[in-house]
CSV table of C-alpha atoms in Angstrom, one decimal:
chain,number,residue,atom,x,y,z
A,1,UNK,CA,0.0,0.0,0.0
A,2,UNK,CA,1.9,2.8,-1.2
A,3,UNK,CA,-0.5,5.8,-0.5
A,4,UNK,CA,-0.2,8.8,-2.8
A,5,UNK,CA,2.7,8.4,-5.1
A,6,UNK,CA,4.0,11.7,-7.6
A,7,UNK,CA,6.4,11.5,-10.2
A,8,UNK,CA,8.8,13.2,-10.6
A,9,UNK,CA,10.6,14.0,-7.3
A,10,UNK,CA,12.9,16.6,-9.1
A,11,UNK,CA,12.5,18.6,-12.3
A,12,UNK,CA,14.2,21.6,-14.2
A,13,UNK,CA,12.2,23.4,-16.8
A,14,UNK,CA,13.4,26.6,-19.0
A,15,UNK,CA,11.1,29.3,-19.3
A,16,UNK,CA,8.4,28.1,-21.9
A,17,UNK,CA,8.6,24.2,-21.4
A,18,UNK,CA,5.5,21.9,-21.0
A,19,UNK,CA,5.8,19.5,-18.5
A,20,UNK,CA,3.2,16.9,-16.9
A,21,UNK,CA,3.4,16.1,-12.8
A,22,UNK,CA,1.8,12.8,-11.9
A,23,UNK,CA,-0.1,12.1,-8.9
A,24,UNK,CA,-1.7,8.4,-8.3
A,25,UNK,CA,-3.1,6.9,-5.0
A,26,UNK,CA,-3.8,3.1,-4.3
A,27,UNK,CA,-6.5,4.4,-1.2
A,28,UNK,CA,-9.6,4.1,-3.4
A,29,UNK,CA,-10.0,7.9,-2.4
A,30,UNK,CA,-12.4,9.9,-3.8
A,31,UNK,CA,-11.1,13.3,-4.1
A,32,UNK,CA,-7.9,14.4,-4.9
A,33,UNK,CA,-5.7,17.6,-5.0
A,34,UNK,CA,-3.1,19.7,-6.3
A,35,UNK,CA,-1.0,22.2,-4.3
A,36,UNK,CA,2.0,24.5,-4.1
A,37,UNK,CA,4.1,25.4,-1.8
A,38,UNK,CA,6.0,28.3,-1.6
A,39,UNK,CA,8.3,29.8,1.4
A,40,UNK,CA,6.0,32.3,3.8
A,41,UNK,CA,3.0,31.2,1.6
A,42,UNK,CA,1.8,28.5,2.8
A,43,UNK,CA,0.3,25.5,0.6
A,44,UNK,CA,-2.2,27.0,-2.2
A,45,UNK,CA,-4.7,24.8,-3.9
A,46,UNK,CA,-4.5,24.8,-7.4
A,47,UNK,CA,-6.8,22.8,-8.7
A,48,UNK,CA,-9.2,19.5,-7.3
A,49,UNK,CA,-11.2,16.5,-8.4
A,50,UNK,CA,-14.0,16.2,-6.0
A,51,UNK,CA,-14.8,12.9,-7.7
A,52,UNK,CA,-13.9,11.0,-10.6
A,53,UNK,CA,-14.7,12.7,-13.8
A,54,UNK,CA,-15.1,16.3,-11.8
A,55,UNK,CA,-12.4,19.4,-11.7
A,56,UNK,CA,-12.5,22.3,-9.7
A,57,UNK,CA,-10.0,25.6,-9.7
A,58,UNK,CA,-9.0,26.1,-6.5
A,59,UNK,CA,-7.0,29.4,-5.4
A,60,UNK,CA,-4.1,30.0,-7.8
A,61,UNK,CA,-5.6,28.1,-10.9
A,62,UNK,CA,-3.9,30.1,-13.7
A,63,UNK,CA,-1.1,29.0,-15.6
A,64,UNK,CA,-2.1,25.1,-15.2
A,65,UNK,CA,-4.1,22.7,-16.4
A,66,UNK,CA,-5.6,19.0,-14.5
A,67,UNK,CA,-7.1,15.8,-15.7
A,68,UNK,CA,-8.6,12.9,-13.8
A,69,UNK,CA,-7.7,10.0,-15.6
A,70,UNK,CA,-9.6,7.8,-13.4
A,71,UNK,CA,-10.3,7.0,-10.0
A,72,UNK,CA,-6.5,6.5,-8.9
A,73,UNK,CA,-4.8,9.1,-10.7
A,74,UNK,CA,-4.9,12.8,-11.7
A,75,UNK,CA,-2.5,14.6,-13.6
A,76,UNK,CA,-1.2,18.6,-13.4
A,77,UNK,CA,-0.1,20.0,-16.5
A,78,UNK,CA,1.9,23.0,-17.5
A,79,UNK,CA,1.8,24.4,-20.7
A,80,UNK,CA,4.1,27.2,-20.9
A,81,UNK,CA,6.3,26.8,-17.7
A,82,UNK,CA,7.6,30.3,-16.1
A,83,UNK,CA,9.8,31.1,-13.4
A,84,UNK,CA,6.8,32.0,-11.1
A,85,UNK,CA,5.8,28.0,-11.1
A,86,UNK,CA,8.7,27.5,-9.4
A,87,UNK,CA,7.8,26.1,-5.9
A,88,UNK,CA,7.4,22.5,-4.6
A,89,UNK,CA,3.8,20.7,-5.6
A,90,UNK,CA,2.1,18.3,-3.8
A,91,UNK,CA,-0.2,16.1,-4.5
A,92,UNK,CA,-3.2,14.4,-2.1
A,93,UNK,CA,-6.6,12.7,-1.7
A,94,UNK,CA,-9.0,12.2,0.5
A,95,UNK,CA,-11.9,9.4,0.8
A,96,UNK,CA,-14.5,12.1,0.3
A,97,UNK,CA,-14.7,15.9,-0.6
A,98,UNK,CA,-16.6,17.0,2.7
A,99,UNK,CA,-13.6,18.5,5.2
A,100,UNK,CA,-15.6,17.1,7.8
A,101,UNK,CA,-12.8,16.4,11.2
A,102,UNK,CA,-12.8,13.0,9.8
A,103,UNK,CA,-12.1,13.6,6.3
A,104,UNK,CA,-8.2,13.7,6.8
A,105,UNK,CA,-5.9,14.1,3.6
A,106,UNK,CA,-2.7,12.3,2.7
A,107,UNK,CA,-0.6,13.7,0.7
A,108,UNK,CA,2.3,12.6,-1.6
A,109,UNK,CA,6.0,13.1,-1.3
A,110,UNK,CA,6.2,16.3,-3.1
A,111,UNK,CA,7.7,17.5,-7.0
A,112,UNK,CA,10.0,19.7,-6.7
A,113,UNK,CA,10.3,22.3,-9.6
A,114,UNK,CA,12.4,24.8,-10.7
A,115,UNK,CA,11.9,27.0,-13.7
A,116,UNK,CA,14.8,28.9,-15.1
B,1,UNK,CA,-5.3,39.2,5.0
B,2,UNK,CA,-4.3,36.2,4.7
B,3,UNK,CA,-7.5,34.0,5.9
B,4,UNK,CA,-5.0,31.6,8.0
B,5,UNK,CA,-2.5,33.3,10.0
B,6,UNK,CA,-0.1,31.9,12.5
B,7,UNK,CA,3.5,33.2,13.6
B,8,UNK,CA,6.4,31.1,11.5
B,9,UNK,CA,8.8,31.6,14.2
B,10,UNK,CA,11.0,29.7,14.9
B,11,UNK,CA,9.9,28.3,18.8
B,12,UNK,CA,13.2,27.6,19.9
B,13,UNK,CA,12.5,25.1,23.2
B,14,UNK,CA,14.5,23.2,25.4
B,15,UNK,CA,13.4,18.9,25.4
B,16,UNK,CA,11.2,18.8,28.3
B,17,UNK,CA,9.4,22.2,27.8
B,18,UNK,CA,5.7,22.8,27.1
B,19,UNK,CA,5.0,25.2,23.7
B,20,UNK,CA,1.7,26.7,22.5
B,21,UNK,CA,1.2,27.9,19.1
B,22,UNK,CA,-1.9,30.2,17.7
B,23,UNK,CA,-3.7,30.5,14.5
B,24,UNK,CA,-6.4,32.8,13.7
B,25,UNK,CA,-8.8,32.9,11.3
B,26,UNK,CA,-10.4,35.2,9.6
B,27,UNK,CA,-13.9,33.7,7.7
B,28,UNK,CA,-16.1,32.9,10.3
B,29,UNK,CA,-18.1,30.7,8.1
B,30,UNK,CA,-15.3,28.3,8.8
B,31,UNK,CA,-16.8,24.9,9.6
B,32,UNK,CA,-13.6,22.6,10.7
B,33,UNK,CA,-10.0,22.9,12.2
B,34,UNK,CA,-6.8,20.9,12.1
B,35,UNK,CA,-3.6,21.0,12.6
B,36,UNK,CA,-0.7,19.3,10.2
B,37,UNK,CA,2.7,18.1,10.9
B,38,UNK,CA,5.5,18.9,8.5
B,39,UNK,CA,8.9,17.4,8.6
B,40,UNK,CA,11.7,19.7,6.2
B,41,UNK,CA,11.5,18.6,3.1
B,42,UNK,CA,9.2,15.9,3.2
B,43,UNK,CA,5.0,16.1,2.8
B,44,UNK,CA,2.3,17.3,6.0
B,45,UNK,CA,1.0,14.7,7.6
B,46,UNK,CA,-2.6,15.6,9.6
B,47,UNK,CA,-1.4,15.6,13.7
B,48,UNK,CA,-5.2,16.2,15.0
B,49,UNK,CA,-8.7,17.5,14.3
B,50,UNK,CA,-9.5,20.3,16.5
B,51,UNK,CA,-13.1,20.4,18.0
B,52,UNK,CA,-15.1,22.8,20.2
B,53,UNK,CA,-14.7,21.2,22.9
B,54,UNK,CA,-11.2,21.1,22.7
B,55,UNK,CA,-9.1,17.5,22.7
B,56,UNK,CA,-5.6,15.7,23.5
B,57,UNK,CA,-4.3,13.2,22.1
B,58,UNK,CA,-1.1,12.3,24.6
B,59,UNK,CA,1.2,15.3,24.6
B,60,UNK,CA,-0.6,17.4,22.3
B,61,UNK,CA,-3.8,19.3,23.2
B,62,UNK,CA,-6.1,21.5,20.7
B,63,UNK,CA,-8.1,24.6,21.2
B,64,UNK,CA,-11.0,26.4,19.3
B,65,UNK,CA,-12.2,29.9,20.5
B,66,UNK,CA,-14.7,30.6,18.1
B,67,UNK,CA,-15.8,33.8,20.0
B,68,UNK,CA,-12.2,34.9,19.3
B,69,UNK,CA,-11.5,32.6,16.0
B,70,UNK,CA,-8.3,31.5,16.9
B,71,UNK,CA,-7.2,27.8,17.5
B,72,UNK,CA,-3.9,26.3,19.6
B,73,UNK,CA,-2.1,23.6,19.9
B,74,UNK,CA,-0.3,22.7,23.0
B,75,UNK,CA,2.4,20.5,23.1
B,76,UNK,CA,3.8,19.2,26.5
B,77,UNK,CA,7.0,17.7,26.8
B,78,UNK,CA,8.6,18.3,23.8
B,79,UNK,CA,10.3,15.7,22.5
B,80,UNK,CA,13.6,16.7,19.9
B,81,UNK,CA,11.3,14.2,17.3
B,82,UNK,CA,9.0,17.1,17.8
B,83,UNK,CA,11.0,19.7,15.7
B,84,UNK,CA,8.6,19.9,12.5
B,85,UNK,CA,6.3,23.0,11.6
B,86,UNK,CA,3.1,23.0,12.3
B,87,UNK,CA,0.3,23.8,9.8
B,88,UNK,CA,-3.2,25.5,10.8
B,89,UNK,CA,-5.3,24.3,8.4
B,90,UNK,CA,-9.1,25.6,8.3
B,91,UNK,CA,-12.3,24.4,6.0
B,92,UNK,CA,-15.1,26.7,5.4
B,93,UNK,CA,-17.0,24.2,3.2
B,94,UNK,CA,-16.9,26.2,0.1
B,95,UNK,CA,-13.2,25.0,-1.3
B,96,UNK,CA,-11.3,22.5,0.3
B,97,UNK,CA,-8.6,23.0,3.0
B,98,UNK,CA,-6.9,26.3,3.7
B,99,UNK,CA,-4.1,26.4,5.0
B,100,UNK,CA,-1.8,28.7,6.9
B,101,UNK,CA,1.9,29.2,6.5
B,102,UNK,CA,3.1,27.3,9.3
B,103,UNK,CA,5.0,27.9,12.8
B,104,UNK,CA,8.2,26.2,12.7
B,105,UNK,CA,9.1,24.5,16.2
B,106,UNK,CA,13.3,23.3,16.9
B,107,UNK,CA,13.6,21.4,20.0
B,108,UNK,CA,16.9,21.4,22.2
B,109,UNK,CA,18.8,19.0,23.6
């Protein structure tokens, strides 16, 4: 039982690449997340999948792109990378989208990315 | 404003010592609290829900002042294994978790 698993654990983009993070969990959650994090700000959602087939922006949507491929997995894209995106993402789910005190998420082990 | 505030620090403590973190918040629509655990470089882990009544789980105790909208942690004989920053995290039911910036905590031999 591996959890929430993201790949890659490192990249370096120039300004202008496209790149694709990957996020999958083995929980049968239902929701999922993306976030950043930068230093002093705090983790931002950026976009979420309440449930399969559902996607939501969440607070600093712009400049991405997300797609629930099923159940297990859900994917955050950059088209045009830009210094700005760099930061550390992290991915997470959650058995239901309710933020009731029992609805706890788990989060992956982070992508690291810097744009140059 | 920032709708999850809490002071980054550093809490530099001796091992033994009891701490106590704040957070406020500042939509008072906000339905839930919690507090997450994050080691340096690695992902937050959820420490505790916090409820109205207030709860402990072993060393650590959690506090809600609605009245007030602020939320504490207590954390009683800190343990070096301790040293991590801790993440107010808030849900108002409209978008997910928010979460603050974190107060970082270093524990002393």
């Amino acid at each position: 039982n591996a959890g929430v698993t993201q790949t890659p654990k490192f990249q370096v983009l120039k300004t202008g690449q496209s790149m694709t993070l990957q996020c999958a969990q083995d929980m049968n959650h239902n929701s999922m997340y993306w976030y950043r994090q930068d230093p002093g700000m705090g983790l931002r959602l950026i976009y979420y999948s309440a449930s399969e087939g559902t996607t939501d922006k969440g607070e600093v949507p712009n400049g991405y792109n997300v797609s629930r491929l099923n159940k297990r997995e859900f994917s955050l894209r950059l088209e045009s990378a830009a210094p700005s995106q760099t930061s550390v993402y992290f991915c997470a789910s959650s058995e239901v989208f309710s933020g009731g005190s029992t609805d706890t998420q788990y989060f992956g082990p982070g992508t690291r990315l810097t744009v140059l | 404003r920032k709708e999850v505030e809490q002071d980054p620090g550093p809490f530099n403590v001796p091992e033994g010592a009891t701490v106590a973190f704040n957070c406020t918040y500042s939509n008072s629509a906000s339905q839930s609290f919690f507090w997450y655990r994050q080691d340096c470089r690695k992902e937050p882990k959820l420490l505790m829900s916090v409820y109205s009544s207030g709860n402990e789980d072993g060393r650590f105790t959690a506090q809600l002042n609605r009245a007030s909208q602020y939320i504490s942690l207590l954390i009683r004989d800190s343990k070096l294994s301790d040293s991590a920053t801790y993440l107010c995290v808030s849900y108002t039911g409209r978008r997910a978790l928010t979460f603050g910036s974190g107060t970082r905590l270093q524990v002393q031999p």
